[in-house]
Short mmCIF file of C-alpha atoms in Angstrom, two decimals:
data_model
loop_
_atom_site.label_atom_id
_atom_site.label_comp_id
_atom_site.label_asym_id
_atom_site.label_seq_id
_atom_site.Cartn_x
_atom_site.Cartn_y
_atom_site.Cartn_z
CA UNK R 1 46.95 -98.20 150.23
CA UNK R 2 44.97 -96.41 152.50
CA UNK R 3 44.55 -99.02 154.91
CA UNK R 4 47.98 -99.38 154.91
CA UNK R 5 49.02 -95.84 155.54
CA UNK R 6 46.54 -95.79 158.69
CA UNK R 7 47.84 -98.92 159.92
CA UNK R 8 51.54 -96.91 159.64
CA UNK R 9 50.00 -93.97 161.55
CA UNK R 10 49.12 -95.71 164.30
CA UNK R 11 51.96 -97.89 164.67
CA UNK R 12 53.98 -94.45 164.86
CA UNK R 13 51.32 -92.97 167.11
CA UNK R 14 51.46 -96.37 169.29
CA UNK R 15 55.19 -96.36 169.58
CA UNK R 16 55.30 -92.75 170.24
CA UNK R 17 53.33 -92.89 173.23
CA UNK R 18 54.97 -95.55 174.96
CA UNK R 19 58.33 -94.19 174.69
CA UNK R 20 56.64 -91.29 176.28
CA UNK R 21 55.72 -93.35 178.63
CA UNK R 22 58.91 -94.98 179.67
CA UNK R 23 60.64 -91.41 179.60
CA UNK R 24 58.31 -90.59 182.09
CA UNK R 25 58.57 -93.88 184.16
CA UNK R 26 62.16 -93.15 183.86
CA UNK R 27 61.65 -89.62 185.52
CA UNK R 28 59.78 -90.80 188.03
CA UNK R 29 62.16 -93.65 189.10
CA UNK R 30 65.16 -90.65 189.22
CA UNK R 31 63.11 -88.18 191.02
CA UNK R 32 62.84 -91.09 193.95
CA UNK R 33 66.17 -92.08 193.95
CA UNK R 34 66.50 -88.39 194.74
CA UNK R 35 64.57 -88.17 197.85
CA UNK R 36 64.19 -89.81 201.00
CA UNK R 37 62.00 -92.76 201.42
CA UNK R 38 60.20 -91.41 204.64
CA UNK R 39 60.15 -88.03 204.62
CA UNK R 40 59.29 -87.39 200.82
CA UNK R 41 62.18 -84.94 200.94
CA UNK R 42 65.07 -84.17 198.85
CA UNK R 43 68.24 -86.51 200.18
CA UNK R 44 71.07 -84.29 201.24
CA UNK R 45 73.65 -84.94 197.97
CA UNK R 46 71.00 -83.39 196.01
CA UNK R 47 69.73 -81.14 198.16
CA UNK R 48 73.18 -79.92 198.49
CA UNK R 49 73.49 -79.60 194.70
CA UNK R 50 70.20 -77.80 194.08
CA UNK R 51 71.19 -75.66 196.68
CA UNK R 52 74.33 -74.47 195.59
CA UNK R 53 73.05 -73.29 192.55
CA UNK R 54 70.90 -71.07 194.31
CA UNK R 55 73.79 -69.72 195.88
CA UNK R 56 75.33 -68.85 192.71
CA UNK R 57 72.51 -67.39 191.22
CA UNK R 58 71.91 -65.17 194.52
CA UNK R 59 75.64 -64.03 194.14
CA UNK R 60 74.80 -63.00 190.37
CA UNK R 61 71.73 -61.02 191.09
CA UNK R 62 73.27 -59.27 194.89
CA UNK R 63 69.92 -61.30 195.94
CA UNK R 64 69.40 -62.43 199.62
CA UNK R 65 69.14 -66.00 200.90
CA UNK R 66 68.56 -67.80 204.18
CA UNK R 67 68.86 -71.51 205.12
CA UNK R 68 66.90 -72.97 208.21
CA UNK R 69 68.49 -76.17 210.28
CA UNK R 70 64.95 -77.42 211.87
CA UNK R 71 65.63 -80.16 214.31
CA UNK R 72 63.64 -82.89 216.34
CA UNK R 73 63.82 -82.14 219.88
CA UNK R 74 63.26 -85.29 222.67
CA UNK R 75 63.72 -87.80 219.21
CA UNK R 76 65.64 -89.98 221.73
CA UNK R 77 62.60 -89.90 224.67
CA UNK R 78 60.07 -90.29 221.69
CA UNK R 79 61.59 -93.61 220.04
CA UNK R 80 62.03 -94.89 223.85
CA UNK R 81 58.89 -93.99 225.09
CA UNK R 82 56.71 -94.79 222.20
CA UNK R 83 58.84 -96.54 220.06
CA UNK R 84 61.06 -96.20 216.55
CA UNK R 85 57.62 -95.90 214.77
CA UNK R 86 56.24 -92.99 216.95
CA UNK R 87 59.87 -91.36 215.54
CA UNK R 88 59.22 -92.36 211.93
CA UNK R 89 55.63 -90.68 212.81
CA UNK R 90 57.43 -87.42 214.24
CA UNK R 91 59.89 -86.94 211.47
CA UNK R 92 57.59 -87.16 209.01
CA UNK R 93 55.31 -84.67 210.95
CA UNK R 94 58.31 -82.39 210.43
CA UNK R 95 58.35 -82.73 207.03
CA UNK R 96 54.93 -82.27 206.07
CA UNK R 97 54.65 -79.27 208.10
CA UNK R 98 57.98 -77.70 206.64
CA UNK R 99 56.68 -78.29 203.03
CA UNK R 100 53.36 -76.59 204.13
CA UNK R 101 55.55 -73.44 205.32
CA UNK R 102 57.63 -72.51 202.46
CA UNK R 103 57.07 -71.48 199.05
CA UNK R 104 56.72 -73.88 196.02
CA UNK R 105 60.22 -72.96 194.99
CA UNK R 106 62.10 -72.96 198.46
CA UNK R 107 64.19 -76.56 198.86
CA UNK R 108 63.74 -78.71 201.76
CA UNK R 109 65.61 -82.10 202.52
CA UNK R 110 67.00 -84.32 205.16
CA UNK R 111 69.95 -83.12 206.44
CA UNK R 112 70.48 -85.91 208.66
CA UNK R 113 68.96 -88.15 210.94
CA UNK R 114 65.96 -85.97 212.48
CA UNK R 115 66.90 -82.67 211.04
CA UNK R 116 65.75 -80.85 208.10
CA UNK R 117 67.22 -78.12 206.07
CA UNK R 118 65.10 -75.69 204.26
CA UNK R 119 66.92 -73.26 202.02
CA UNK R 120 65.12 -70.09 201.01
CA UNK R 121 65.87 -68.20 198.01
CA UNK R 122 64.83 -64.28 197.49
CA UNK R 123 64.83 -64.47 201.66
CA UNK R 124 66.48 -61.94 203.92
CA UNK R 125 66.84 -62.56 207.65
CA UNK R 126 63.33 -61.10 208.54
CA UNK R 127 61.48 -63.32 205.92
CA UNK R 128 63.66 -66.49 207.21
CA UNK R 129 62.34 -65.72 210.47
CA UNK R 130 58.57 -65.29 209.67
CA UNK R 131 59.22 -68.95 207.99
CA UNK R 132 61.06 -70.53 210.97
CA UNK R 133 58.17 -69.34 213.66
CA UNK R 134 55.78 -70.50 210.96
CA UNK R 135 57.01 -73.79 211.26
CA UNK R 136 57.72 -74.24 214.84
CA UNK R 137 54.37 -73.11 215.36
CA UNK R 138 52.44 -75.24 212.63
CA UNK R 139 54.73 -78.42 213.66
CA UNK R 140 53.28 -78.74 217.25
CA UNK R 141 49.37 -77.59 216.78
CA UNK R 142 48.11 -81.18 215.87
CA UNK R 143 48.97 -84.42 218.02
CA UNK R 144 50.47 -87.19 216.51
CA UNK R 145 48.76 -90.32 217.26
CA UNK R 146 49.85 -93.96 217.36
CA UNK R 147 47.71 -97.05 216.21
CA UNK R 148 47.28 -97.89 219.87
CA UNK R 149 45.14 -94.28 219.74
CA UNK R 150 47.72 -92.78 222.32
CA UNK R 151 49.36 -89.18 221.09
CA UNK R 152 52.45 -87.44 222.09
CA UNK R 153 53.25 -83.68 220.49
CA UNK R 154 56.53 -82.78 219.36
CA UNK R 155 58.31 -79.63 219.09
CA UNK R 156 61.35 -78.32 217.42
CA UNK R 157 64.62 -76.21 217.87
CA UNK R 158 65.59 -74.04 214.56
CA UNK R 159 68.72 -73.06 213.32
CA UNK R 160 68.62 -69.83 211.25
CA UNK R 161 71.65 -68.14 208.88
CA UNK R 162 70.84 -65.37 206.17
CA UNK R 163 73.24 -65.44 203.33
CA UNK R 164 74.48 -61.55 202.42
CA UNK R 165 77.96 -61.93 201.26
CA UNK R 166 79.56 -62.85 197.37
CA UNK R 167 82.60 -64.72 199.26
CA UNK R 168 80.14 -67.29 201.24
CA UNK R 169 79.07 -70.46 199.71
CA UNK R 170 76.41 -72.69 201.06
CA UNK R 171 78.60 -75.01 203.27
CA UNK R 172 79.10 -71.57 204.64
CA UNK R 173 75.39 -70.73 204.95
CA UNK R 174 75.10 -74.17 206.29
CA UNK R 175 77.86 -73.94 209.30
CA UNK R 176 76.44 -70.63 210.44
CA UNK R 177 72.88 -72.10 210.68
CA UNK R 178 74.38 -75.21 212.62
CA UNK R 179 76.15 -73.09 214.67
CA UNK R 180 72.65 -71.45 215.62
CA UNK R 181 71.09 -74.55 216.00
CA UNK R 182 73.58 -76.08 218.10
CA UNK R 183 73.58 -72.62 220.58
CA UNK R 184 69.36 -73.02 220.82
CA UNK R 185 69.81 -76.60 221.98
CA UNK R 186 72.03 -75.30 224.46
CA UNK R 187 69.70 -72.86 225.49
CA UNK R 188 66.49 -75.17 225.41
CA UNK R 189 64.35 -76.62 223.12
CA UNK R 190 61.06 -75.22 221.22
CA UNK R 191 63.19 -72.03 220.05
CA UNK R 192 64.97 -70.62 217.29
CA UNK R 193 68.00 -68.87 217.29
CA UNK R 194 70.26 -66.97 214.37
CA UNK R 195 73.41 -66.30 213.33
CA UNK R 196 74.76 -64.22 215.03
CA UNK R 197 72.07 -62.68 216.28
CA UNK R 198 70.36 -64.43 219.31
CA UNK R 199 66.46 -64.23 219.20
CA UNK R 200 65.15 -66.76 222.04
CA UNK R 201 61.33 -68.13 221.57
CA UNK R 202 60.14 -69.52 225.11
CA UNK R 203 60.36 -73.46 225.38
CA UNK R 204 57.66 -75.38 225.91
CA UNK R 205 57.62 -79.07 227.14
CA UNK R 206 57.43 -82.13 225.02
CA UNK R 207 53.75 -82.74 225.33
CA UNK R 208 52.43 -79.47 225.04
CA UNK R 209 48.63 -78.64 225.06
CA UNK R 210 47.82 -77.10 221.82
CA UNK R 211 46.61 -73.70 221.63
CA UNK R 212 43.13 -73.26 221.90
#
């Protein structure tokens, strides 16, 4: 009887783990289908979701919020000069550094084809910018280098909005912080620029030397 009350145990035991394990498989399948292939980022429907809760919760504790449009800048002369992998290379640059420059709880995904949002929770417009020079600093210290052993540096233009209001909403957030982007990239590249405030950083060319 004994022998058969073991053999019951671990027959439970046995079948217990592995539908522990396929919960877990299944997790890890979602959490993929969630984020981009290259970057490692959140895709934009779900970093839109995500994000929009933070809004919510930000309007229900009168907490401040910022959201930073990062983008690319030469992504066009990089893939011609260099090629589409040297702009795989560059993007993912981007993305590696922005993870490094936020908080474990901040959200950063692919808004579209070589720009990144990051969306900062707890975050007033001083914090946001500490982040954003953070960033365009870190993303242009180390060269990226191609398997023929050439490198090329990259730089970026940033976007910034802070969110203060109980009426906005994050495609709100998100407009204003386009809007900034969009008047940097007028103004140059290698900068970052808010809404509505206008807060230059000097440009630098694409192939900057780093910083000793």
């Amino acid at each position: 009887m004994s022998l058969i009350i073991a053999l019951c145990i671990g027959l439970a035991v046995g079948l217990l783990l592995q539908a522990n394990k396929i919960r877990l498989l299944r997790q890890q399948l979602t959490e993929q289908q969630l984020r981009d292939a290259l970057t490692g980022l959140y895709q934009r429907p779900h970093l839109f979701t995500l994000s929009a809760r933070e809004v919510n919760r930000a309007q229900r504790s009168q907490s401040k919020m910022a959201v930073l449009i990062a983008d690319m800048d030469h992504c066009a002369e990089i893939n011609a000069h260099h090629g589409l992998h040297a702009g795989d290379l560059a993007l993912k640059r981007l993305a590696e550094s922005a993870l490094k420059s936020v908080r474990d709880f901040d959200l950063v995904g692919r808004y579209s084809g070589e720009e990144i949002a990051l969306v900062l929770p707890d975050t007033d417009y001083k914090g946001a910018m500490v982040v954003a020079e953070r960033l365009r600093n870190n993303v242009k210290q180390i060269p990226i280098t191609l398997p023929n052993q050439s490198e090329f540096y990259i730089s970026i233009t940033i976007g910034l909005a802070a969110f203060d209001m109980e009426t906005e909403t994050f495609e709100d957030i998100l407009v204003a912080a386009d809007s900034a982007l969009q008047s940097a990239k007028k103004m140059g590249v290698d900068r970052i620029e808010a809404f509505p405030a206008s807060i230059p950083v000097v440009s630098s060319s694409l192939n900057p030397a780093p910083s000793p």
